[in-house]
Amino acid sequence: MQILRACDLSFSYDYTLFENLNLSLNTGESTAILGVSGCGKSTLLHILSTLLKPKSGEVIYNEKSLYKLSENELTKIRRLEFGIIFQAHYLFKGFSAFENIELASILSGLNIDENLVKQLKIEQILNQKVGEISGGQQQRVSIARVLSKKPKIIFADEPTGNLDKQTASEVMDVLSRYIKENNASLVLVTHDNDIASRCDYAFRLENKKLITR
């Protein structure tokens, strides 16, 4: 079932990144977006997740045009239904890994998923301050934080970019399992063809358009 679709999206700064772009996401499925640096992949992800408004076009989520909603309505959707994994982790460095994950759970009214913590192999670092653990560990904590609130759509910007090949594969296992078990959706930006091949669909952002890979 379709859960989100982009309709004729366009965005530009001093130059046009993309125009009249269309994309749809279905529940229980994953989509990868590839492309060279600077082509607009992250910008597109930010528009789909309501962090950046398009110059023109619409993003429809559960038959609601997101950019016609109030900021309060958008904030509620981001908090309860969307999960965003950034390249920068945006963790609270003075807090422990557990406290960072717990905060997201509290905001969504859910408990921390201990099975998820084990799948991401971070149970041994939960009591450590985020500033004391490696970048790869921080990335896994940030993924646990996002998934703990049980989002309906996960938007991921290079979620495995700071991980070694083995850990990246394990993280993709976790994300794939999550969307199947929760009938959720995943859209991710990546430079890694191997990661893209793990998704149900893959597109390349090229010459201002999305092209089927």
mmCIF file of N, CA, C and O in Angstrom, residues 79-80 102-110:
data_model
loop_
_atom_site.group_PDB
_atom_site.id
_atom_site.type_symbol
_atom_site.label_atom_id
_atom_site.label_comp_id
_atom_site.label_asym_id
_atom_site.label_seq_id
_atom_site.Cartn_x
_atom_site.Cartn_y
_atom_site.Cartn_z
ATOM 1 N N ARG A 79 7.559 13.627 15.068
ATOM 2 C CA ARG A 79 7.841 13.047 16.388
ATOM 3 C C ARG A 79 7.322 11.626 16.501
ATOM 4 O O ARG A 79 7.989 10.755 17.078
ATOM 5 N N LEU A 80 6.149 11.346 15.932
ATOM 6 C CA LEU A 80 5.492 10.066 16.169
ATOM 7 C C LEU A 80 5.517 9.110 14.981
ATOM 8 O O LEU A 80 5.403 7.890 15.176
ATOM 9 N N GLU A 102 16.626 6.471 25.271
ATOM 10 C CA GLU A 102 15.473 6.592 26.170
ATOM 11 C C GLU A 102 14.676 7.859 25.889
ATOM 12 O O GLU A 102 13.436 7.854 25.951
ATOM 13 N N LEU A 103 15.369 8.946 25.574
ATOM 14 C CA LEU A 103 14.686 10.218 25.321
ATOM 15 C C LEU A 103 13.703 10.085 24.165
ATOM 16 O O LEU A 103 12.558 10.555 24.258
ATOM 17 N N ALA A 104 14.120 9.438 23.093
ATOM 18 C CA ALA A 104 13.219 9.243 21.953
ATOM 19 C C ALA A 104 12.034 8.376 22.337
ATOM 20 O O ALA A 104 10.897 8.618 21.909
ATOM 21 N N SER A 105 12.281 7.358 23.160
ATOM 22 C CA SER A 105 11.199 6.475 23.591
ATOM 23 C C SER A 105 10.178 7.223 24.445
ATOM 24 O O SER A 105 8.969 7.037 24.299
ATOM 25 N N ILE A 106 10.677 8.078 25.332
ATOM 26 C CA ILE A 106 9.783 8.855 26.192
ATOM 27 C C ILE A 106 8.899 9.781 25.353
ATOM 28 O O ILE A 106 7.686 9.882 25.581
ATOM 29 N N LEU A 107 9.504 10.444 24.370
ATOM 30 C CA LEU A 107 8.752 11.382 23.536
ATOM 31 C C LEU A 107 7.655 10.687 22.742
ATOM 32 O O LEU A 107 6.621 11.277 22.443
ATOM 33 N N SER A 108 7.882 9.415 22.402
ATOM 34 C CA SER A 108 6.872 8.678 21.636
ATOM 35 C C SER A 108 5.989 7.808 22.515
ATOM 36 O O SER A 108 5.076 7.147 22.028
ATOM 37 N N GLY A 109 6.264 7.780 23.829
ATOM 38 C CA GLY A 109 5.443 7.009 24.754
ATOM 39 C C GLY A 109 5.690 5.521 24.708
ATOM 40 O O GLY A 109 4.816 4.734 25.085
ATOM 41 N N LEU A 110 6.876 5.102 24.254
ATOM 42 C CA LEU A 110 7.189 3.683 24.127
ATOM 43 C C LEU A 110 8.381 3.319 25.006
ATOM 44 O O LEU A 110 9.132 4.176 25.454
#
